[in-house]
mmCIF file of C-alpha atoms and ligand atoms in Angstrom:
data_model
loop_
_atom_site.group_PDB
_atom_site.id
_atom_site.type_symbol
_atom_site.label_atom_id
_atom_site.label_comp_id
_atom_site.label_asym_id
_atom_site.label_seq_id
_atom_site.Cartn_x
_atom_site.Cartn_y
_atom_site.Cartn_z
ATOM 1 C CA MET A 1 -50.098 -6.832 -18.212
ATOM 2 C CA GLN A 2 -49.487 -9.606 -20.729
ATOM 3 C CA GLY A 3 -46.973 -10.327 -23.409
ATOM 4 C CA PRO A 4 -43.794 -12.156 -24.284
ATOM 5 C CA LEU A 5 -41.622 -10.041 -22.014
ATOM 6 C CA ILE A 6 -43.710 -10.679 -18.916
ATOM 7 C CA ASP A 7 -43.740 -14.409 -19.689
ATOM 8 C CA SER A 8 -40.012 -14.364 -20.092
ATOM 9 C CA LEU A 9 -39.484 -12.358 -16.886
ATOM 10 C CA THR A 10 -41.729 -14.750 -14.968
ATOM 11 C CA ARG A 11 -39.686 -17.691 -16.196
ATOM 12 C CA GLN A 12 -36.579 -15.921 -14.905
ATOM 13 C CA GLY A 13 -38.174 -15.398 -11.493
ATOM 14 C CA ILE A 14 -38.703 -11.650 -11.936
ATOM 15 C CA THR A 15 -42.146 -10.593 -10.757
ATOM 16 C CA ARG A 16 -44.563 -8.209 -12.395
ATOM 17 C CA ARG A 17 -44.154 -5.906 -9.396
ATOM 18 C CA THR A 18 -40.357 -5.834 -9.791
ATOM 19 C CA PHE A 19 -40.726 -5.082 -13.480
ATOM 20 C CA LEU A 20 -43.154 -2.216 -12.764
ATOM 21 C CA LYS A 21 -40.730 -0.822 -10.200
ATOM 22 C CA TYR A 22 -37.901 -1.097 -12.695
ATOM 23 C CA CYS A 23 -39.921 0.782 -15.330
ATOM 24 C CA ALA A 24 -40.830 3.489 -12.792
ATOM 25 C CA THR A 25 -37.133 3.915 -11.948
ATOM 26 C CA LEU A 26 -36.217 3.999 -15.627
ATOM 27 C CA ALA A 27 -38.905 6.641 -16.283
ATOM 28 C CA SER A 28 -37.674 8.747 -13.391
ATOM 29 C CA MET A 29 -34.068 8.447 -14.568
ATOM 30 C CA MET A 30 -35.251 9.707 -17.948
ATOM 31 C CA ALA A 31 -37.042 12.646 -16.290
ATOM 32 C CA LEU A 32 -40.428 11.423 -17.538
ATOM 33 C CA PRO A 33 -43.623 12.070 -15.536
ATOM 34 C CA PRO A 34 -44.552 9.522 -12.802
ATOM 35 C CA THR A 35 -47.289 7.984 -14.986
ATOM 36 C CA ALA A 36 -44.725 7.166 -17.660
ATOM 37 C CA GLY A 37 -43.400 4.187 -15.693
ATOM 38 C CA ARG A 38 -46.661 2.281 -15.991
ATOM 39 C CA ALA A 39 -47.114 3.402 -19.626
ATOM 40 C CA MET A 40 -43.622 2.178 -20.355
ATOM 41 C CA ALA A 41 -44.288 -1.186 -18.705
ATOM 42 C CA GLU A 42 -47.582 -1.631 -20.596
ATOM 43 C CA ALA A 43 -46.033 -0.589 -23.910
ATOM 44 C CA MET A 44 -43.013 -2.823 -23.507
ATOM 45 C CA ALA A 45 -45.106 -5.778 -22.429
ATOM 46 C CA ALA A 46 -47.437 -5.377 -25.408
ATOM 47 C CA ALA A 47 -44.955 -4.189 -28.022
ATOM 48 C CA LYS A 48 -44.446 -6.105 -31.198
ATOM 49 C CA ARG A 49 -40.813 -7.021 -31.292
ATOM 50 C CA PRO A 50 -39.201 -4.541 -33.684
ATOM 51 C CA SER A 51 -36.422 -5.787 -35.894
ATOM 52 C CA VAL A 52 -32.974 -4.656 -34.769
ATOM 53 C CA ILE A 53 -29.854 -5.015 -36.857
ATOM 54 C CA TRP A 54 -26.666 -4.535 -34.848
ATOM 55 C CA LEU A 55 -23.486 -3.919 -36.812
ATOM 56 C CA PRO A 56 -20.179 -4.251 -34.938
ATOM 57 C CA PHE A 57 -17.470 -2.454 -36.913
ATOM 58 C CA GLN A 58 -13.973 -1.329 -35.883
ATOM 59 C CA GLU A 59 -14.231 -2.070 -32.165
ATOM 60 C CA CYS A 60 -12.972 -4.187 -29.260
ATOM 61 C CA THR A 61 -16.341 -5.857 -28.491
ATOM 62 C CA GLY A 62 -16.360 -4.060 -25.137
ATOM 63 C CA CYS A 63 -19.756 -2.491 -25.877
ATOM 64 C CA THR A 64 -21.327 -5.886 -26.565
ATOM 65 C CA GLU A 65 -19.648 -7.276 -23.436
ATOM 66 C CA SER A 66 -20.989 -4.369 -21.393
ATOM 67 C CA ILE A 67 -24.575 -4.923 -22.504
ATOM 68 C CA THR A 68 -24.599 -8.692 -22.376
ATOM 69 C CA ARG A 69 -22.201 -9.577 -19.573
ATOM 70 C CA SER A 70 -23.597 -7.638 -16.695
ATOM 71 C CA HIS A 71 -24.921 -9.822 -13.907
ATOM 72 C CA SER A 72 -27.359 -12.425 -15.132
ATOM 73 C CA PRO A 73 -30.245 -12.608 -15.511
ATOM 74 C CA THR A 74 -30.822 -8.898 -15.785
ATOM 75 C CA ILE A 75 -33.930 -6.989 -16.616
ATOM 76 C CA GLU A 76 -31.715 -5.162 -19.106
ATOM 77 C CA GLY A 77 -31.036 -8.528 -20.692
ATOM 78 C CA MET A 78 -34.719 -9.356 -20.667
ATOM 79 C CA ILE A 79 -35.473 -6.147 -22.550
ATOM 80 C CA PHE A 80 -33.666 -7.734 -25.434
ATOM 81 C CA ASP A 81 -36.508 -10.255 -25.502
ATOM 82 C CA MET A 82 -38.596 -7.282 -26.603
ATOM 83 C CA ILE A 83 -36.696 -6.830 -29.799
ATOM 84 C CA SER A 84 -35.977 -9.170 -32.630
ATOM 85 C CA LEU A 85 -32.203 -9.065 -32.840
ATOM 86 C CA ASP A 86 -31.899 -10.198 -36.423
ATOM 87 C CA TYR A 87 -28.197 -9.643 -36.889
ATOM 88 C CA GLN A 88 -25.353 -9.364 -34.391
ATOM 89 C CA GLU A 89 -22.345 -11.296 -35.590
ATOM 90 C CA THR A 90 -20.857 -11.715 -32.085
ATOM 91 C CA LEU A 91 -24.048 -13.135 -30.590
ATOM 92 C CA MET A 92 -25.812 -14.908 -33.441
ATOM 93 C CA ALA A 93 -25.502 -18.611 -34.102
ATOM 94 C CA ALA A 94 -25.244 -18.159 -37.853
ATOM 95 C CA ALA A 95 -21.930 -17.324 -39.472
ATOM 96 C CA GLY A 96 -20.552 -16.448 -42.895
ATOM 97 C CA PHE A 97 -23.002 -16.412 -45.808
ATOM 98 C CA GLN A 98 -25.843 -17.539 -43.566
ATOM 99 C CA ALA A 99 -25.351 -14.510 -41.289
ATOM 100 C CA GLU A 100 -25.186 -12.091 -44.212
ATOM 101 C CA GLU A 101 -28.352 -13.653 -45.619
ATOM 102 C CA ALA A 102 -30.116 -13.111 -42.275
ATOM 103 C CA ARG A 103 -29.160 -9.425 -42.380
ATOM 104 C CA HIS A 104 -30.375 -8.985 -45.942
ATOM 105 C CA ASN A 105 -33.657 -10.757 -45.209
ATOM 106 C CA ALA A 106 -34.273 -8.595 -42.106
ATOM 107 C CA MET A 107 -33.534 -5.422 -44.057
ATOM 108 C CA LYS A 108 -35.894 -6.459 -46.851
ATOM 109 C CA GLU A 109 -38.760 -7.645 -44.652
ATOM 110 C CA ASN A 110 -38.604 -4.631 -42.320
ATOM 111 C CA ALA A 111 -37.654 -1.909 -44.784
ATOM 112 C CA GLY A 112 -38.145 1.547 -43.264
ATOM 113 C CA LYS A 113 -38.945 0.122 -39.823
ATOM 114 C CA TYR A 114 -35.903 -1.546 -38.321
ATOM 115 C CA LEU A 115 -33.628 -0.016 -35.723
ATOM 116 C CA LEU A 116 -29.942 -0.012 -36.571
ATOM 117 C CA ILE A 117 -27.398 -0.293 -33.749
ATOM 118 C CA VAL A 118 -23.759 0.329 -34.565
ATOM 119 C CA ASP A 119 -20.772 -0.149 -32.311
ATOM 120 C CA GLY A 120 -17.238 0.624 -33.424
ATOM 121 C CA SER A 121 -15.881 3.352 -35.654
ATOM 122 C CA ILE A 122 -15.899 3.294 -39.452
ATOM 123 C CA PRO A 123 -12.487 3.290 -41.177
ATOM 124 C CA LEU A 124 -12.429 5.313 -44.402
ATOM 125 C CA ALA A 125 -8.726 5.105 -45.367
ATOM 126 C CA ILE A 126 -7.803 3.088 -48.486
ATOM 127 C CA ASP A 127 -11.460 2.744 -49.435
ATOM 128 C CA GLY A 128 -12.423 1.274 -46.077
ATOM 129 C CA ALA A 129 -10.167 -1.766 -46.542
ATOM 130 C CA TYR A 130 -9.015 -1.775 -42.898
ATOM 131 C CA SER A 131 -12.244 -3.432 -41.765
ATOM 132 C CA CYS A 132 -14.348 -5.600 -44.046
ATOM 133 C CA ILE A 133 -17.054 -8.192 -43.478
ATOM 134 C CA GLY A 134 -17.727 -10.759 -46.196
ATOM 135 C CA GLY A 135 -15.429 -8.818 -48.518
ATOM 136 C CA ARG A 136 -17.317 -5.532 -48.106
ATOM 137 C CA SER A 137 -16.078 -2.475 -46.248
ATOM 138 C CA ASN A 138 -17.780 -1.280 -43.065
ATOM 139 C CA VAL A 139 -18.646 2.010 -44.713
ATOM 140 C CA ASP A 140 -20.447 0.230 -47.580
ATOM 141 C CA ILE A 141 -22.405 -1.983 -45.198
ATOM 142 C CA LEU A 142 -23.300 1.003 -42.992
ATOM 143 C CA LYS A 143 -24.637 3.028 -45.918
ATOM 144 C CA GLU A 144 -26.647 0.065 -47.173
ATOM 145 C CA ALA A 145 -28.135 -0.758 -43.767
ATOM 146 C CA ALA A 146 -28.802 2.886 -42.872
ATOM 147 C CA ALA A 147 -30.750 3.488 -46.093
ATOM 148 C CA GLY A 148 -33.695 1.361 -44.942
ATOM 149 C CA CYS A 149 -33.653 1.931 -41.180
ATOM 150 C CA ALA A 150 -35.970 4.073 -39.061
ATOM 151 C CA ALA A 151 -33.251 5.336 -36.726
ATOM 152 C CA ILE A 152 -29.693 4.596 -35.639
ATOM 153 C CA VAL A 153 -28.220 4.007 -32.188
ATOM 154 C CA ALA A 154 -24.470 4.698 -32.190
ATOM 155 C CA MET A 155 -23.365 2.669 -29.215
ATOM 156 C CA GLY A 156 -20.111 3.461 -27.449
ATOM 157 C CA SER A 157 -17.580 6.226 -27.953
ATOM 158 C CA CYS A 158 -16.157 4.722 -31.173
ATOM 159 C CA ALA A 159 -19.488 4.762 -33.038
ATOM 160 C CA SER A 160 -20.456 8.074 -31.424
ATOM 161 C CA TYR A 161 -17.251 10.055 -31.944
ATOM 162 C CA GLY A 162 -14.550 7.800 -33.440
ATOM 163 C CA GLY A 163 -13.155 6.760 -30.033
ATOM 164 C CA ILE A 164 -9.797 5.082 -29.596
ATOM 165 C CA PRO A 165 -9.480 3.968 -33.257
ATOM 166 C CA LYS A 166 -9.655 7.661 -34.194
ATOM 167 C CA ALA A 167 -6.831 8.566 -31.791
ATOM 168 C CA ASN A 168 -3.821 10.277 -33.329
ATOM 169 C CA PRO A 169 -2.410 9.329 -35.833
ATOM 170 C CA ASN A 170 -5.659 7.574 -36.786
ATOM 171 C CA PRO A 171 -4.038 5.213 -39.322
ATOM 172 C CA THR A 172 -7.355 3.765 -40.521
ATOM 173 C CA GLY A 173 -9.089 7.117 -41.048
ATOM 174 C CA ALA A 174 -11.693 6.177 -38.414
ATOM 175 C CA VAL A 175 -14.833 8.312 -38.180
ATOM 176 C CA SER A 176 -18.153 8.178 -36.319
ATOM 177 C CA VAL A 177 -21.539 7.047 -37.646
ATOM 178 C CA ALA A 178 -22.745 10.666 -37.804
ATOM 179 C CA ASP A 179 -19.727 11.540 -39.972
ATOM 180 C CA VAL A 180 -21.027 9.119 -42.618
ATOM 181 C CA ILE A 181 -24.829 9.137 -42.282
ATOM 182 C CA LYS A 182 -26.523 12.530 -42.541
ATOM 183 C CA ASP A 183 -30.151 11.748 -43.309
ATOM 184 C CA LYS A 184 -31.323 9.555 -40.388
ATOM 185 C CA PRO A 185 -32.092 10.246 -36.731
ATOM 186 C CA ILE A 186 -29.040 9.160 -34.711
ATOM 187 C CA VAL A 187 -28.716 8.829 -30.963
ATOM 188 C CA ASN A 188 -25.217 8.613 -29.522
ATOM 189 C CA ILE A 189 -24.672 6.503 -26.398
ATOM 190 C CA PRO A 190 -20.988 7.190 -25.748
ATOM 191 C CA GLY A 191 -18.861 5.569 -23.094
ATOM 192 C CA CYS A 192 -15.936 3.180 -23.233
ATOM 193 C CA PRO A 193 -17.949 1.073 -22.708
ATOM 194 C CA PRO A 194 -21.462 2.565 -22.456
ATOM 195 C CA ILE A 195 -23.636 1.930 -19.389
ATOM 196 C CA PRO A 196 -26.109 -0.947 -20.062
ATOM 197 C CA VAL A 197 -29.103 0.789 -18.478
ATOM 198 C CA VAL A 198 -28.678 3.790 -20.804
ATOM 199 C CA MET A 199 -29.063 1.454 -23.753
ATOM 200 C CA THR A 200 -32.111 -0.106 -22.081
ATOM 201 C CA GLY A 201 -33.581 3.340 -21.437
ATOM 202 C CA VAL A 202 -33.214 4.376 -25.069
ATOM 203 C CA LEU A 203 -34.752 1.087 -26.260
ATOM 204 C CA ALA A 204 -37.607 1.399 -23.742
ATOM 205 C CA HIS A 205 -38.285 4.976 -24.859
ATOM 206 C CA TYR A 206 -38.299 3.929 -28.498
ATOM 207 C CA LEU A 207 -40.651 1.019 -27.816
ATOM 208 C CA THR A 208 -42.985 3.163 -25.713
ATOM 209 C CA PHE A 209 -43.127 6.377 -27.719
ATOM 210 C CA GLY A 210 -41.929 5.248 -31.147
ATOM 211 C CA ALA A 211 -39.253 7.935 -31.140
ATOM 212 C CA LEU A 212 -35.783 8.606 -29.835
ATOM 213 C CA PRO A 213 -35.480 10.533 -26.551
ATOM 214 C CA GLU A 214 -34.500 14.194 -26.377
ATOM 215 C CA LEU A 215 -30.837 14.695 -27.228
ATOM 216 C CA ASP A 216 -28.155 17.200 -26.251
ATOM 217 C CA ASP A 217 -25.945 19.102 -28.678
ATOM 218 C CA LYS A 218 -23.617 16.090 -28.974
ATOM 219 C CA GLY A 219 -26.460 13.725 -29.878
ATOM 220 C CA ARG A 220 -26.669 12.071 -26.424
ATOM 221 C CA PRO A 221 -29.919 11.400 -24.509
ATOM 222 C CA LYS A 222 -30.264 14.383 -22.183
ATOM 223 C CA ALA A 223 -31.825 12.246 -19.482
ATOM 224 C CA PHE A 224 -28.571 10.344 -18.972
ATOM 225 C CA PHE A 225 -25.988 12.850 -20.177
ATOM 226 C CA GLY A 226 -27.526 16.115 -18.963
ATOM 227 C CA ASP A 227 -25.331 16.346 -15.870
ATOM 228 C CA THR A 228 -21.600 16.032 -15.467
ATOM 229 C CA ILE A 229 -20.047 13.315 -13.328
ATOM 230 C CA HIS A 230 -18.918 16.156 -11.047
ATOM 231 C CA ASP A 231 -22.499 17.478 -10.679
ATOM 232 C CA ARG A 232 -23.597 14.200 -9.085
ATOM 233 C CA CYS A 233 -20.377 12.924 -7.518
ATOM 234 C CA TYR A 234 -20.596 11.895 -3.863
ATOM 235 C CA ARG A 235 -17.063 13.306 -3.346
ATOM 236 C CA ARG A 236 -18.264 16.772 -4.383
ATOM 237 C CA PRO A 237 -18.521 18.108 -0.804
ATOM 238 C CA PHE A 238 -14.764 17.536 -0.465
ATOM 239 C CA TYR A 239 -14.157 19.441 -3.695
ATOM 240 C CA ASP A 240 -16.240 22.299 -2.317
ATOM 241 C CA GLN A 241 -14.204 22.257 0.902
ATOM 242 C CA GLY A 242 -10.913 22.215 -1.023
ATOM 243 C CA LYS A 243 -9.971 18.756 0.231
ATOM 244 C CA PHE A 244 -8.034 16.910 -2.467
ATOM 245 C CA ALA A 245 -6.143 13.606 -2.441
ATOM 246 C CA LYS A 246 -2.581 14.246 -3.643
ATOM 247 C CA THR A 247 -1.617 10.616 -4.238
ATOM 248 C CA PHE A 248 -3.655 7.431 -4.568
ATOM 249 C CA ASP A 249 -2.570 6.207 -1.135
ATOM 250 C CA ASP A 250 -2.321 9.325 0.999
ATOM 251 C CA GLU A 251 -4.493 10.264 3.959
ATOM 252 C CA GLY A 252 -6.871 12.214 1.682
ATOM 253 C CA ALA A 253 -7.378 9.209 -0.591
ATOM 254 C CA ARG A 254 -8.063 7.031 2.438
ATOM 255 C CA ASN A 255 -10.625 9.568 3.641
ATOM 256 C CA GLY A 256 -12.401 9.611 0.280
ATOM 257 C CA TRP A 257 -11.415 13.171 -0.669
ATOM 258 C CA CYS A 258 -11.851 14.600 -4.144
ATOM 259 C CA LEU A 259 -9.670 13.151 -6.954
ATOM 260 C CA PHE A 260 -9.490 16.365 -8.996
ATOM 261 C CA GLU A 261 -5.757 16.868 -8.475
ATOM 262 C CA LEU A 262 -5.123 13.240 -9.480
ATOM 263 C CA GLY A 263 -6.599 14.024 -12.887
ATOM 264 C CA CYS A 264 -10.327 13.381 -12.477
ATOM 265 C CA LYS A 265 -12.199 14.597 -15.575
ATOM 266 C CA GLY A 266 -15.580 14.498 -13.839
ATOM 267 C CA PRO A 267 -16.060 18.278 -14.103
ATOM 268 C CA VAL A 268 -16.080 18.164 -17.923
ATOM 269 C CA THR A 269 -17.585 14.710 -18.516
ATOM 270 C CA HIS A 270 -21.272 14.108 -19.102
ATOM 271 C CA ASN A 271 -22.435 10.627 -18.169
ATOM 272 C CA ALA A 272 -24.622 8.826 -15.638
ATOM 273 C CA CYS A 273 -21.935 6.781 -13.814
ATOM 274 C CA ALA A 274 -22.316 8.739 -10.564
ATOM 275 C CA THR A 275 -26.039 7.972 -10.339
ATOM 276 C CA VAL A 276 -26.575 4.682 -12.216
ATOM 277 C CA LYS A 277 -23.173 3.182 -11.298
ATOM 278 C CA TRP A 278 -21.808 -0.059 -12.771
ATOM 279 C CA ASN A 279 -22.190 -3.794 -12.213
ATOM 280 C CA GLY A 280 -25.819 -3.629 -11.218
ATOM 281 C CA GLY A 281 -25.316 -0.492 -9.117
ATOM 282 C CA THR A 282 -22.402 -1.939 -7.131
ATOM 283 C CA SER A 283 -19.854 0.838 -7.621
ATOM 284 C CA TRP A 284 -18.290 3.152 -10.193
ATOM 285 C CA PRO A 285 -14.726 4.297 -10.959
ATOM 286 C CA VAL A 286 -14.608 7.303 -8.605
ATOM 287 C CA GLU A 287 -16.141 5.227 -5.809
ATOM 288 C CA SER A 288 -13.420 2.643 -6.450
ATOM 289 C CA GLY A 289 -10.743 5.304 -5.977
ATOM 290 C CA HIS A 290 -9.872 6.328 -9.549
ATOM 291 C CA GLY A 291 -10.710 9.587 -11.269
ATOM 292 C CA CYS A 292 -13.029 9.726 -14.256
ATOM 293 C CA LEU A 293 -11.119 9.484 -17.572
ATOM 294 C CA GLY A 294 -13.739 11.359 -19.584
ATOM 295 C CA CYS A 295 -14.564 8.342 -21.756
ATOM 296 C CA SER A 296 -17.949 9.640 -22.922
ATOM 297 C CA GLU A 297 -16.687 12.933 -24.356
ATOM 298 C CA PRO A 298 -15.733 13.473 -28.003
ATOM 299 C CA ASP A 299 -12.073 14.213 -27.246
ATOM 300 C CA PHE A 300 -11.544 11.081 -25.195
ATOM 301 C CA TRP A 301 -8.122 9.548 -25.537
ATOM 302 C CA ASP A 302 -6.343 12.170 -27.634
ATOM 303 C CA ALA A 303 -7.026 14.676 -24.872
ATOM 304 C CA GLY A 304 -5.121 12.316 -22.577
ATOM 305 C CA GLY A 305 -3.815 13.745 -19.334
ATOM 306 C CA PHE A 306 -5.539 11.035 -17.341
ATOM 307 C CA TYR A 307 -3.407 11.807 -14.272
ATOM 308 C CA LYS A 308 -3.020 15.533 -14.891
ATOM 309 C CA ALA A 309 -5.430 17.920 -13.226
ATOM 310 C CA LEU A 310 -7.647 19.995 -15.507
ATOM 311 C CA SER A 311 -6.471 23.533 -16.118
ATOM 312 C CA THR A 312 -9.607 24.722 -14.328
ATOM 313 C CA PRO A 313 -8.442 26.223 -11.045
ATOM 314 C CA ALA A 314 -9.620 23.908 -8.293
ATOM 315 C CA ASP A 315 -8.722 26.297 -5.543
ATOM 316 C CA PRO A 316 -11.843 26.915 -3.501
ATOM 317 C CA LEU A 317 -9.774 28.119 -0.555
ATOM 318 C CA ARG A 318 -8.527 31.021 -2.670
ATOM 319 C CA PHE A 319 -12.108 32.278 -2.908
ATOM 320 C CA ALA A 320 -12.608 31.700 0.787
ATOM 321 C CA ALA A 321 -9.565 33.810 1.600
ATOM 322 C CA ALA A 322 -10.706 36.616 -0.701
ATOM 323 C CA ALA A 323 -14.126 36.608 0.855
ATOM 324 C CA ALA A 324 -12.688 36.644 4.350
ATOM 325 C CA VAL A 325 -10.796 39.869 3.537
ATOM 326 C CA VAL A 326 -13.956 41.537 2.247
ATOM 327 C CA GLY A 327 -16.433 39.816 4.543
ATOM 328 C CA ALA A 328 -18.476 41.413 7.262
ATOM 329 C CA GLY A 329 -18.396 38.650 9.850
ATOM 330 C CA ALA A 330 -17.070 35.129 9.728
ATOM 331 C CA GLY A 331 -20.408 33.424 8.998
ATOM 332 C CA VAL A 332 -21.193 35.711 6.088
ATOM 333 C CA ALA A 333 -17.657 35.354 4.801
ATOM 334 C CA VAL A 334 -17.829 31.574 4.789
ATOM 335 C CA SER A 335 -21.228 31.602 3.160
ATOM 336 C CA PHE A 336 -20.094 34.094 0.529
ATOM 337 C CA ALA A 337 -16.913 32.150 -0.004
ATOM 338 C CA ASN A 338 -18.796 28.916 -0.551
ATOM 339 C CA ARG A 339 -21.092 30.588 -3.054
ATOM 340 C CA ALA A 340 -18.200 32.326 -4.803
ATOM 341 C CA LYS A 341 -16.144 29.195 -5.148
ATOM 342 C CA LYS A 342 -19.120 27.232 -6.500
ATOM 343 C CA ASP A 343 -19.968 29.955 -9.034
ATOM 344 C CA ALA A 344 -16.353 30.276 -10.061
ATOM 345 C CA ALA A 345 -15.949 26.531 -10.391
ATOM 346 C CA LYS A 346 -19.210 26.238 -12.325
ATOM 347 C CA THR A 347 -18.284 29.036 -14.711
ATOM 348 C CA ALA A 348 -14.835 27.628 -15.249
ATOM 349 C CA HIS A 349 -16.118 24.113 -15.816
ATOM 350 C CA GLU A 350 -18.776 25.205 -18.221
ATOM 351 C CA THR A 351 -16.096 26.645 -20.452
ATOM 352 C CA THR A 352 -13.511 23.911 -20.000
ATOM 353 C CA THR A 353 -13.488 20.784 -22.124
ATOM 354 C CA LEU A 354 -11.218 17.796 -22.479
ATOM 355 C CA ALA A 355 -9.706 19.567 -25.471
ATOM 356 C CA ASP A 356 -8.223 22.137 -23.068
ATOM 357 C CA LEU A 357 -5.758 19.475 -21.990
ATOM 358 C CA GLU A 358 -4.208 19.553 -25.424
ATOM 359 C CA LYS A 359 -3.427 23.274 -25.179
HETATM 360 S S1 LIG B 1 -13.403 16.244 -9.406
HETATM 361 FE FE1 LIG B 1 -13.946 14.069 -9.679
HETATM 362 S S2 LIG B 1 -13.760 13.105 -7.636
HETATM 363 FE FE2 LIG B 1 -13.817 15.343 -7.355
HETATM 364 S S3 LIG B 1 -15.952 15.817 -6.974
HETATM 365 FE FE3 LIG B 1 -15.603 16.095 -9.165
HETATM 366 S S4 LIG B 1 -16.123 14.131 -10.114
HETATM 367 FE FE4 LIG B 1 -15.894 13.741 -7.895
HETATM 368 S S1 LIG B 2 -16.392 7.456 -14.587
HETATM 369 FE FE1 LIG B 2 -15.810 8.622 -16.415
HETATM 370 S S2 LIG B 2 -14.248 7.369 -17.493
HETATM 371 FE FE2 LIG B 2 -15.282 6.041 -16.000
HETATM 372 S S3 LIG B 2 -16.901 5.042 -17.196
HETATM 373 FE FE3 LIG B 2 -17.824 6.888 -16.226
HETATM 374 S S4 LIG B 2 -17.589 8.534 -17.788
HETATM 375 FE FE4 LIG B 2 -16.229 6.831 -18.391
#
């Protein structure tokens, strides 16, 4: 395996073996066959660095911080050696006219081939005047840059769904990338902020296969957003046993019980936090004692209710009691009850969304 990435990794003290292992893990996280890890490593090592233009619009820079300020050096960071990041106003040395010239040159030289990353929402009110760069509105720049790109990555909840800038009363008329651009492939990587390894996975897939990964009905990569937080949460056995913390410092909280009744939105939130975790796999919000806020769902923020339990009945014991009345023997009753409560919870969760909180 040869190439600029391997050279760069070697300089950072990361071995070929570690990189192969990383690619195998990435492939397995993306539900690709076992051979895909090696293919991914070979492709990434040999890939010509595609031009990437990254446009930060109406945002807080949290997405850029998330990707670039994880622990250092990271293999995620090294993946960025695989691309030619030709414009990113927060990270680039150039500024002003020089920066705009770099963007125009990259768009011209790589017409039809460059990858466009957008973070932040796009304000449409008063002709887009709420957010301008070099005297031009975000919406103008987005349309211009999207016209010549091969595909778009909408990074973070703002670019994916409008996010916090779109929250009621949405004074700037903020919308998502997909609300503006209708004729390009778009992958949404929501999260406030998004998980760095998800971004890496999408880039690795694009570099390896020349295409975006399979998406769900909200434009998210299925490999990372196919399950809910609740599906993979390590506190799930407590949910199934009906053991819920009632306050953040009660006995249940100290014993690591489920945070559903403290407002956890894990049952209706699709993201990979429970498996990938944060800060290099150190921990994630639920492991740190706080319920999921639902930051990767379209209704994030306006749905609110961060400390209010979902309307979904989280009452497994109710099903246990019903089964005990009907049951033919304690063992069967418990087994039936467990099954019933899981089915009921699953059915209820499948039909409950963050929007239900607004009702
Ligand atoms: S409700 Fe939240 S804390 Fe409880 S099991 Fe589900 S995701 Fe985990
Ligand atoms: S646990 Fe929930 S709110 Fe927290 S980062 Fe993950 S998806 Fe977002």
